[in-house]
Short mmCIF file of N, CA and C and ligand atoms in Angstrom, two decimals:
data_model
loop_
_atom_site.label_atom_id
_atom_site.label_comp_id
_atom_site.label_asym_id
_atom_site.label_seq_id
_atom_site.Cartn_x
_atom_site.Cartn_y
_atom_site.Cartn_z
N MET T 1 -36.91 13.12 62.49
CA MET T 1 -38.36 13.27 63.16
C MET T 1 -38.76 12.01 64.00
N GLN T 2 -38.71 10.74 63.32
CA GLN T 2 -38.75 9.41 64.17
C GLN T 2 -38.51 9.61 65.47
N TRP T 3 -37.20 10.25 65.62
CA TRP T 3 -36.42 10.13 66.67
C TRP T 3 -37.41 11.56 67.87
N VAL T 4 -37.52 12.32 67.26
CA VAL T 4 -38.41 13.26 68.02
C VAL T 4 -39.45 12.81 68.61
N LEU T 5 -39.91 11.79 67.82
CA LEU T 5 -41.50 11.31 68.24
C LEU T 5 -41.27 10.45 69.48
N SER T 6 -39.87 9.21 69.29
CA SER T 6 -39.96 8.58 70.09
C SER T 6 -39.50 9.01 71.50
N MET T 7 -38.77 10.21 71.38
CA MET T 7 -38.32 10.48 72.77
C MET T 7 -39.72 11.44 73.58
N THR T 8 -40.43 11.96 72.73
CA THR T 8 -41.24 12.59 73.16
C THR T 8 -42.47 11.78 73.84
N TYR T 9 -42.55 10.75 73.31
CA TYR T 9 -43.31 9.36 73.87
C TYR T 9 -42.59 9.02 75.27
N LEU T 10 -41.23 8.41 75.19
CA LEU T 10 -40.72 8.08 76.38
C LEU T 10 -40.66 9.51 77.12
N TRP T 11 -40.33 10.59 77.07
CA TRP T 11 -40.81 11.40 78.20
C TRP T 11 -41.98 11.71 78.84
N LEU T 12 -43.10 11.69 77.49
CA LEU T 12 -44.35 11.59 78.33
C LEU T 12 -44.75 10.44 79.18
N LYS T 13 -44.08 9.09 79.09
CA LYS T 13 -44.25 7.90 79.96
C LYS T 13 -43.61 8.03 81.22
N ALA T 14 -42.16 8.48 81.02
CA ALA T 14 -41.69 8.75 82.34
C ALA T 14 -42.49 9.71 83.13
N GLY T 15 -42.82 10.84 82.55
CA GLY T 15 -43.47 11.76 83.28
C GLY T 15 -44.65 10.84 83.75
N HIS T 16 -45.54 10.36 82.97
CA HIS T 16 -47.09 9.95 83.59
C HIS T 16 -46.58 9.18 84.94
N VAL T 17 -45.45 8.01 84.70
CA VAL T 17 -45.18 7.01 85.72
C VAL T 17 -44.63 8.04 87.24
N VAL T 18 -43.78 8.86 87.24
CA VAL T 18 -43.39 9.82 88.13
C VAL T 18 -44.56 10.33 89.12
N PHE T 19 -45.86 10.96 88.12
CA PHE T 19 -47.04 11.70 88.76
C PHE T 19 -48.02 10.51 89.39
N VAL T 20 -47.84 9.41 88.41
CA VAL T 20 -48.65 8.29 89.22
C VAL T 20 -48.33 7.95 90.55
N ILE T 21 -46.67 7.75 90.60
CA ILE T 21 -46.13 7.51 91.93
C ILE T 21 -46.54 8.35 93.09
N PHE T 22 -46.53 9.86 92.69
CA PHE T 22 -46.71 11.23 93.62
C PHE T 22 -48.31 10.69 93.84
N TRP T 23 -49.47 10.31 92.81
CA TRP T 23 -50.69 10.46 93.21
C TRP T 23 -51.33 9.28 93.96
N MET T 24 -50.41 8.03 93.84
CA MET T 24 -50.34 7.29 94.93
C MET T 24 -50.11 7.40 95.93
N ALA T 25 -48.92 7.59 96.56
CA ALA T 25 -48.40 8.38 97.82
C ALA T 25 -49.37 8.94 98.39
N GLY T 26 -49.89 10.19 98.04
CA GLY T 26 -50.97 11.04 98.68
C GLY T 26 -52.55 9.90 98.95
N LEU T 27 -52.28 9.37 97.71
CA LEU T 27 -53.67 8.23 98.24
C LEU T 27 -53.56 7.10 99.37
N PHE T 28 -53.03 6.98 99.76
CA PHE T 28 -52.12 6.19 100.73
C PHE T 28 -52.00 7.01 101.96
N MET T 29 -51.24 8.03 101.83
CA MET T 29 -51.13 8.66 102.93
C MET T 29 -52.32 9.55 103.90
N LEU T 30 -53.48 10.06 103.02
CA LEU T 30 -54.68 10.81 103.47
C LEU T 30 -55.65 9.90 104.00
N PRO T 31 -56.05 8.86 103.80
CA PRO T 31 -56.36 7.93 105.05
C PRO T 31 -56.06 7.86 105.95
N ARG T 32 -54.58 7.77 106.00
CA ARG T 32 -54.05 7.44 107.39
C ARG T 32 -53.48 8.78 108.22
N PHE T 33 -53.68 10.17 107.71
CA PHE T 33 -53.57 11.19 108.57
C PHE T 33 -55.13 11.15 108.91
N PHE T 34 -56.30 10.90 108.18
CA PHE T 34 -57.57 10.93 108.80
C PHE T 34 -57.63 9.95 110.00
N VAL T 35 -57.17 8.93 110.10
CA VAL T 35 -56.83 7.76 111.37
C VAL T 35 -56.66 8.66 112.78
N TYR T 36 -55.14 8.89 112.61
CA TYR T 36 -54.62 9.96 113.17
C TYR T 36 -55.42 11.20 114.07
N HIS T 37 -55.87 11.79 112.69
CA HIS T 37 -56.76 13.22 113.21
C HIS T 37 -57.94 12.73 113.88
N GLN T 38 -58.64 11.47 113.74
CA GLN T 38 -59.53 11.25 114.74
C GLN T 38 -59.14 10.58 115.85
N GLU T 39 -58.33 10.60 116.14
CA GLU T 39 -57.46 10.38 117.21
C GLU T 39 -57.34 11.14 118.72
N ALA T 40 -57.50 12.55 117.67
CA ALA T 40 -57.24 13.71 118.52
C ALA T 40 -58.38 14.43 118.99
N ALA T 41 -58.51 15.18 120.06
CA ALA T 41 -59.86 15.28 120.64
C ALA T 41 -60.75 16.67 119.73
N PRO T 42 -62.21 16.37 119.38
CA PRO T 42 -62.39 17.37 118.28
C PRO T 42 -62.03 19.00 118.77
N ASP T 43 -61.94 19.25 119.71
CA ASP T 43 -61.80 20.84 119.72
C ASP T 43 -60.03 21.08 120.00
N SER T 44 -59.20 20.02 119.94
CA SER T 44 -57.94 20.07 120.53
C SER T 44 -57.06 21.06 119.57
N PRO T 45 -55.77 21.52 119.71
CA PRO T 45 -55.03 22.08 118.74
C PRO T 45 -54.42 21.19 117.68
N GLU T 46 -54.30 19.92 118.44
CA GLU T 46 -54.12 19.21 117.38
C GLU T 46 -54.66 18.39 116.01
N ASN T 47 -56.06 18.58 116.41
CA ASN T 47 -57.24 18.35 115.44
C ASN T 47 -57.13 19.64 114.21
N ALA T 48 -56.83 20.82 114.72
CA ALA T 48 -56.49 21.69 113.62
C ALA T 48 -55.38 21.62 113.07
N VAL T 49 -54.46 20.82 114.02
CA VAL T 49 -53.18 20.83 112.77
C VAL T 49 -53.19 19.61 111.95
N TRP T 50 -54.19 18.64 111.83
CA TRP T 50 -54.25 17.63 111.31
C TRP T 50 -55.30 18.17 110.23
N THR T 51 -56.21 18.82 110.28
CA THR T 51 -56.76 19.68 109.24
C THR T 51 -56.14 20.36 108.35
N ASP T 52 -55.30 20.92 108.65
CA ASP T 52 -54.34 21.56 107.54
C ASP T 52 -53.13 20.71 106.75
N ARG T 53 -52.66 19.77 107.65
CA ARG T 53 -51.97 18.87 106.90
C ARG T 53 -52.77 18.46 105.76
N GLU T 54 -53.78 18.03 106.00
CA GLU T 54 -54.44 16.95 104.84
C GLU T 54 -54.79 18.17 103.93
N ALA T 55 -55.28 19.12 104.58
CA ALA T 55 -55.75 20.44 103.26
C ALA T 55 -54.61 20.61 102.55
N LYS T 56 -53.31 20.46 102.80
CA LYS T 56 -51.53 20.93 102.13
C LYS T 56 -51.90 19.65 101.24
N LEU T 57 -51.77 18.54 102.05
CA LEU T 57 -51.46 17.16 100.70
C LEU T 57 -52.72 17.30 100.08
N LEU T 58 -53.93 17.61 99.82
CA LEU T 58 -54.65 17.55 98.65
C LEU T 58 -54.17 18.66 97.93
N ARG T 59 -53.77 20.04 98.08
CA ARG T 59 -53.84 21.11 97.50
C ARG T 59 -52.33 20.98 96.70
N ILE T 60 -51.23 20.32 97.61
CA ILE T 60 -49.80 20.13 96.87
C ILE T 60 -49.52 19.24 96.19
N ILE T 61 -50.10 17.96 96.82
CA ILE T 61 -49.66 16.61 95.84
C ILE T 61 -50.98 15.92 95.45
N LEU T 62 -51.86 15.76 95.75
CA LEU T 62 -53.12 15.22 95.36
C LEU T 62 -53.54 15.45 94.13
N TRP T 63 -53.89 16.94 94.27
CA TRP T 63 -54.92 17.59 93.27
C TRP T 63 -54.13 17.71 91.90
N PRO T 64 -53.03 18.29 91.91
CA PRO T 64 -52.03 18.82 90.83
C PRO T 64 -51.51 17.00 89.98
N SER T 65 -51.13 16.21 91.15
CA SER T 65 -50.81 14.77 90.42
C SER T 65 -52.08 13.90 89.54
N LEU T 66 -52.95 14.32 89.95
CA LEU T 66 -54.48 13.80 89.76
C LEU T 66 -54.40 14.53 88.08
N VAL T 67 -54.18 15.63 88.11
CA VAL T 67 -53.94 16.29 86.55
C VAL T 67 -53.08 15.97 85.81
N VAL T 68 -52.05 16.05 86.25
CA VAL T 68 -51.03 15.68 85.59
C VAL T 68 -50.84 13.98 84.77
N VAL T 69 -51.02 13.42 85.86
CA VAL T 69 -51.50 11.90 85.21
C VAL T 69 -52.51 11.52 84.37
N TRP T 70 -53.89 12.40 84.24
CA TRP T 70 -54.30 12.34 83.31
C TRP T 70 -54.27 12.85 82.43
N VAL T 71 -53.53 14.21 81.83
CA VAL T 71 -53.35 14.93 80.70
C VAL T 71 -51.97 14.02 80.61
N LEU T 72 -50.93 13.54 80.79
CA LEU T 72 -50.07 12.84 80.16
C LEU T 72 -50.41 11.18 80.15
N GLY T 73 -51.25 10.76 80.89
CA GLY T 73 -51.99 9.33 80.32
C GLY T 73 -52.56 9.69 79.05
N LEU T 74 -53.50 10.38 78.57
CA LEU T 74 -54.26 10.70 77.63
C LEU T 74 -53.31 11.12 76.46
N ALA T 75 -52.52 11.77 76.54
CA ALA T 75 -51.39 12.28 75.84
C ALA T 75 -50.88 11.04 75.05
N LEU T 76 -50.67 9.91 76.07
CA LEU T 76 -49.44 8.90 75.72
C LEU T 76 -51.05 7.70 75.26
N ALA T 77 -51.99 8.14 75.40
CA ALA T 77 -53.01 7.25 74.72
C ALA T 77 -53.23 7.40 73.46
N TRP T 78 -53.59 8.83 73.38
CA TRP T 78 -53.26 9.24 71.57
C TRP T 78 -52.26 9.24 70.92
N THR T 79 -50.74 8.99 71.34
CA THR T 79 -49.69 8.88 70.80
C THR T 79 -49.59 7.03 70.21
N ILE T 80 -50.02 6.42 71.15
CA ILE T 80 -50.06 5.02 70.96
C ILE T 80 -51.63 4.36 70.24
N GLY T 81 -52.32 5.41 70.28
CA GLY T 81 -53.94 4.49 69.89
C GLY T 81 -54.22 3.99 70.69
N ALA T 82 -54.46 4.09 71.92
CA ALA T 82 -54.88 2.99 72.85
C ALA T 82 -56.05 2.98 72.99
N PHE T 83 -57.04 4.16 72.51
CA PHE T 83 -58.64 3.95 72.73
C PHE T 83 -59.22 3.06 72.41
N GLY T 84 -58.71 2.21 71.26
CA GLY T 84 -59.59 1.16 70.44
C GLY T 84 -59.11 -0.29 71.29
N GLN T 85 -58.35 0.04 72.26
CA GLN T 85 -57.37 -1.39 72.86
C GLN T 85 -58.61 -1.58 74.24
N GLY T 86 -58.76 -3.23 74.34
CA GLY T 86 -59.49 -3.27 75.66
C GLY T 86 -59.18 -3.45 76.89
N TRP T 87 -57.66 -3.55 76.94
CA TRP T 87 -56.24 -3.51 78.08
C TRP T 87 -56.86 -2.06 78.73
N PHE T 88 -56.58 -0.89 77.60
CA PHE T 88 -57.14 0.37 77.96
C PHE T 88 -58.22 0.71 78.63
N HIS T 89 -59.78 0.15 78.14
CA HIS T 89 -61.15 0.58 78.58
C HIS T 89 -60.57 -0.09 79.75
N LEU T 90 -60.27 -1.26 80.02
CA LEU T 90 -60.33 -1.50 81.50
C LEU T 90 -59.44 -0.68 82.71
N LYS T 91 -57.98 -0.39 82.50
CA LYS T 91 -57.37 0.90 82.88
C LYS T 91 -58.35 1.70 83.10
N LEU T 92 -58.47 2.44 81.76
CA LEU T 92 -59.63 3.67 82.48
C LEU T 92 -60.60 3.63 83.28
N ALA T 93 -61.21 2.29 83.38
CA ALA T 93 -62.60 2.18 84.24
C ALA T 93 -62.26 1.95 85.64
N LEU T 94 -60.69 1.54 86.05
CA LEU T 94 -60.24 1.12 87.12
C LEU T 94 -59.64 2.83 87.72
N VAL T 95 -59.33 3.19 86.49
CA VAL T 95 -58.51 4.76 87.15
C VAL T 95 -59.66 5.94 87.19
N LEU T 96 -61.27 5.72 86.62
CA LEU T 96 -61.81 6.27 86.92
C LEU T 96 -62.37 6.18 88.32
N ALA T 97 -62.22 4.68 88.94
CA ALA T 97 -62.64 4.35 90.22
C ALA T 97 -61.83 4.85 90.79
N LEU T 98 -60.24 5.15 90.93
CA LEU T 98 -59.42 5.76 91.62
C LEU T 98 -59.83 7.07 91.78
N THR T 99 -60.08 7.87 90.72
CA THR T 99 -60.49 9.23 90.70
C THR T 99 -61.57 9.49 91.54
N ALA T 100 -62.61 8.96 91.25
CA ALA T 100 -64.02 8.60 92.39
C ALA T 100 -63.59 8.69 93.89
N TYR T 101 -62.49 7.52 94.00
CA TYR T 101 -62.20 7.56 95.61
C TYR T 101 -61.31 8.64 95.68
N HIS T 102 -60.40 9.39 95.36
CA HIS T 102 -59.76 10.53 95.36
C HIS T 102 -60.82 11.84 95.84
N VAL T 103 -61.89 11.94 94.92
CA VAL T 103 -62.78 12.99 95.26
C VAL T 103 -63.88 12.63 96.65
N TRP T 104 -63.91 11.39 96.77
CA TRP T 104 -64.34 10.81 97.59
C TRP T 104 -63.79 11.33 99.24
N LEU T 105 -62.37 11.04 99.42
CA LEU T 105 -61.55 11.59 100.06
C LEU T 105 -61.27 12.32 100.46
N ALA T 106 -61.34 13.87 99.77
CA ALA T 106 -61.28 15.01 99.45
C ALA T 106 -62.87 15.42 100.39
N GLY T 107 -63.84 14.93 100.11
CA GLY T 107 -65.05 15.19 100.62
C GLY T 107 -64.91 14.62 102.33
N TYR T 108 -64.12 13.34 102.17
CA TYR T 108 -64.19 13.12 104.01
C TYR T 108 -63.44 14.06 104.67
N HIS T 109 -62.35 14.82 104.18
CA HIS T 109 -61.45 15.91 104.65
C HIS T 109 -62.49 17.12 105.24
N LYS T 110 -63.34 17.55 104.01
CA LYS T 110 -64.22 18.67 104.42
C LYS T 110 -65.05 18.16 105.74
N ALA T 111 -65.66 17.11 105.57
CA ALA T 111 -66.65 16.62 106.31
C ALA T 111 -65.61 16.35 107.77
N LEU T 112 -64.81 16.01 108.17
CA LEU T 112 -63.72 15.89 108.99
C LEU T 112 -63.33 17.56 109.89
N ALA T 113 -63.43 18.03 109.07
CA ALA T 113 -62.66 19.43 109.25
C ALA T 113 -64.22 20.50 109.68
N ASN T 114 -65.31 19.72 109.92
CA ASN T 114 -66.66 20.19 110.58
C ASN T 114 -66.83 19.45 111.40
N GLY T 115 -65.70 18.60 111.62
CA GLY T 115 -66.23 17.70 112.82
C GLY T 115 -66.72 16.61 112.91
N GLU T 116 -67.14 16.31 111.61
CA GLU T 116 -67.75 14.75 111.40
C GLU T 116 -66.89 13.72 111.47
N ARG T 117 -66.99 12.67 112.04
CA ARG T 117 -66.33 11.26 112.09
C ARG T 117 -66.71 10.32 111.46
N ARG T 118 -66.99 10.18 110.30
CA ARG T 118 -67.68 9.09 109.79
C ARG T 118 -67.63 7.75 109.85
N LEU T 119 -66.48 7.07 109.61
CA LEU T 119 -65.78 5.88 109.74
C LEU T 119 -64.68 5.88 110.97
N THR T 120 -64.99 4.68 111.32
CA THR T 120 -63.86 4.22 112.47
C THR T 120 -62.39 4.07 112.04
N GLY T 121 -61.58 4.52 112.80
CA GLY T 121 -60.06 4.01 112.34
C GLY T 121 -59.72 2.75 111.42
N LYS T 122 -60.51 1.65 112.08
CA LYS T 122 -60.18 0.54 111.33
C LYS T 122 -61.08 0.47 110.22
N ARG T 123 -62.07 1.26 109.96
CA ARG T 123 -62.51 0.68 108.65
C ARG T 123 -61.78 1.59 107.57
N LEU T 124 -61.06 2.64 108.06
CA LEU T 124 -60.14 3.42 107.33
C LEU T 124 -59.24 3.08 107.03
N ARG T 125 -58.66 2.41 107.84
CA ARG T 125 -57.44 1.24 107.60
C ARG T 125 -57.55 0.51 106.38
N LEU T 126 -58.88 -0.51 106.64
CA LEU T 126 -59.39 -1.28 105.61
C LEU T 126 -59.32 -0.53 104.12
N LEU T 127 -60.03 0.44 104.06
CA LEU T 127 -59.98 1.51 102.98
C LEU T 127 -59.19 1.64 102.29
N ASN T 128 -57.62 1.85 102.96
CA ASN T 128 -56.29 2.04 102.50
C ASN T 128 -56.12 0.78 101.55
N GLU T 129 -56.70 -0.37 101.94
CA GLU T 129 -56.14 -1.36 100.45
C GLU T 129 -56.43 -0.97 99.41
N VAL T 130 -57.57 -0.13 99.01
CA VAL T 130 -58.29 0.02 97.92
C VAL T 130 -57.52 0.28 96.72
N PRO T 131 -56.94 1.51 96.74
CA PRO T 131 -55.47 1.96 95.85
C PRO T 131 -54.73 1.30 95.60
N GLY T 132 -54.19 0.64 96.44
CA GLY T 132 -53.20 -0.94 96.53
C GLY T 132 -53.66 -1.62 95.35
N ILE T 133 -55.01 -2.37 95.55
CA ILE T 133 -55.38 -3.56 94.85
C ILE T 133 -55.48 -2.57 93.50
N ALA T 134 -56.07 -1.49 93.15
CA ALA T 134 -56.28 -1.05 91.83
C ALA T 134 -54.78 -0.57 91.21
N ALA T 135 -53.94 -0.56 91.82
CA ALA T 135 -52.69 0.00 91.18
C ALA T 135 -51.86 -1.09 90.75
N ALA T 136 -52.07 -2.23 91.12
CA ALA T 136 -51.15 -3.63 91.30
C ALA T 136 -52.37 -4.02 89.44
N LEU T 137 -53.66 -3.80 89.54
CA LEU T 137 -54.30 -4.17 88.53
C LEU T 137 -53.87 -3.45 87.40
N ILE T 138 -54.32 -2.17 87.39
CA ILE T 138 -53.42 -1.33 86.29
C ILE T 138 -52.42 -1.39 86.05
N VAL T 139 -51.22 -1.58 86.40
CA VAL T 139 -49.62 -2.20 85.94
C VAL T 139 -49.64 -3.48 85.71
N ILE T 140 -50.35 -4.20 85.52
CA ILE T 140 -50.33 -5.49 85.31
C ILE T 140 -51.25 -4.97 83.97
N LEU T 141 -52.40 -4.70 83.92
CA LEU T 141 -53.07 -4.31 82.48
C LEU T 141 -51.99 -3.51 81.44
N VAL T 142 -51.54 -2.61 82.04
CA VAL T 142 -50.71 -1.70 81.16
C VAL T 142 -49.34 -1.95 80.59
N ILE T 143 -48.81 -2.76 81.57
CA ILE T 143 -47.31 -3.36 80.88
C ILE T 143 -47.91 -5.23 79.99
N LEU T 144 -48.45 -5.62 80.79
CA LEU T 144 -48.99 -7.27 79.69
C LEU T 144 -50.02 -7.09 78.64
N LYS T 145 -50.57 -5.61 78.64
CA LYS T 145 -51.92 -5.65 77.59
C LYS T 145 -52.46 -6.83 77.22
N PRO T 146 -53.13 -7.97 78.30
CA PRO T 146 -53.65 -8.94 78.20
C PRO T 146 -54.58 -8.93 76.90
N PHE T 147 -55.40 -7.90 76.81
CA PHE T 147 -56.52 -8.11 75.20
C PHE T 147 -56.55 -6.67 75.07
C1 LIG K 201 -55.41 9.01 84.54
C2 LIG K 201 -55.80 8.24 83.79
C3 LIG K 201 -54.44 7.41 82.62
C4 LIG K 201 -54.46 7.13 81.37
C5 LIG K 201 -55.43 7.71 80.19
C6 LIG K 201 -53.24 6.25 81.11
C7 LIG K 201 -52.51 5.78 79.92
C8 LIG K 201 -51.47 5.11 79.75
C9 LIG K 201 -50.93 4.87 78.31
C10 LIG K 201 -51.50 5.19 77.01
C11 LIG K 201 -49.70 4.53 78.64
C12 LIG K 201 -48.50 3.85 77.60
C13 LIG K 201 -48.70 2.59 77.17
C14 LIG K 201 -47.36 2.02 76.59
O1 LIG K 201 -46.89 2.99 76.15
O2 LIG K 201 -47.60 0.69 76.00
C15 LIG K 201 -49.75 4.19 79.96
C16 LIG K 201 -48.30 4.05 80.70
C17 LIG K 201 -48.29 3.36 81.94
N1 LIG K 201 -49.37 3.68 82.77
FE1 LIG K 201 -51.02 4.80 83.01
N2 LIG K 201 -52.92 5.68 82.30
C18 LIG K 201 -53.36 6.28 83.24
C19 LIG K 201 -53.53 6.04 84.57
C20 LIG K 201 -52.69 5.22 85.01
C21 LIG K 201 -52.64 5.13 86.89
C22 LIG K 201 -53.23 5.45 87.66
C23 LIG K 201 -51.52 4.04 86.86
C24 LIG K 201 -50.87 3.28 88.06
C25 LIG K 201 -51.45 2.94 89.18
C26 LIG K 201 -50.58 4.01 85.55
C27 LIG K 201 -49.43 3.05 85.18
C28 LIG K 201 -48.95 3.16 84.49
C29 LIG K 201 -47.53 2.61 83.97
C30 LIG K 201 -46.96 1.75 84.91
C31 LIG K 201 -47.00 2.70 82.59
C32 LIG K 201 -46.24 2.35 81.83
C33 LIG K 201 -45.76 0.94 81.38
C34 LIG K 201 -44.87 0.83 80.36
O3 LIG K 201 -44.24 1.06 80.54
O4 LIG K 201 -45.32 0.14 79.09
N3 LIG K 201 -51.52 4.74 84.46
N4 LIG K 201 -50.63 4.97 80.76
#
């Protein structure tokens, strides 16, 4: 029985990290798509192509990965009893911030599809640093568990 439990835990963690990678890849790609999208003329065929690419990235990669990362992450937290641990509280706060960023990006895609170009390319590139910094902090927290 112990063997089954430890294998389940390891498969949960492997699945969790795999979908974390997919989620992060999508979070890095989408703002890049926005930058190239905004370089296209608003009524051009290229504008429509970028809208379609963004929609596919959200539908096929970003939303499913977000759900799987949360489900497997919470299952892991339950398995190891992480809910009372300080590192997990800060990790969860950072992941909630990343999830809010994800939702904001989905909203930006909708606005862009309606012709609204709210941020400059330079601002969008700068924004792309956000998931990188958050991911680094999250990985340090979960591996070192400093508190
Ligand atoms: C969505 C909410 C999330 C929850 C509830 C969650 C929870 C957890 C838990 C409980 C573990 C197991 C820790 C252990 O076994 O010692 C874990 C492992 C891990 N998580 Fe998450 N996590 C989430 C999101 C993320 C995100 C967004 C990242 C990266 C950006 C991430 C990176 C990792 C890594 C790298 C591990 C493996 C650590 C190890 O091997 O010790 N997690 N996660």
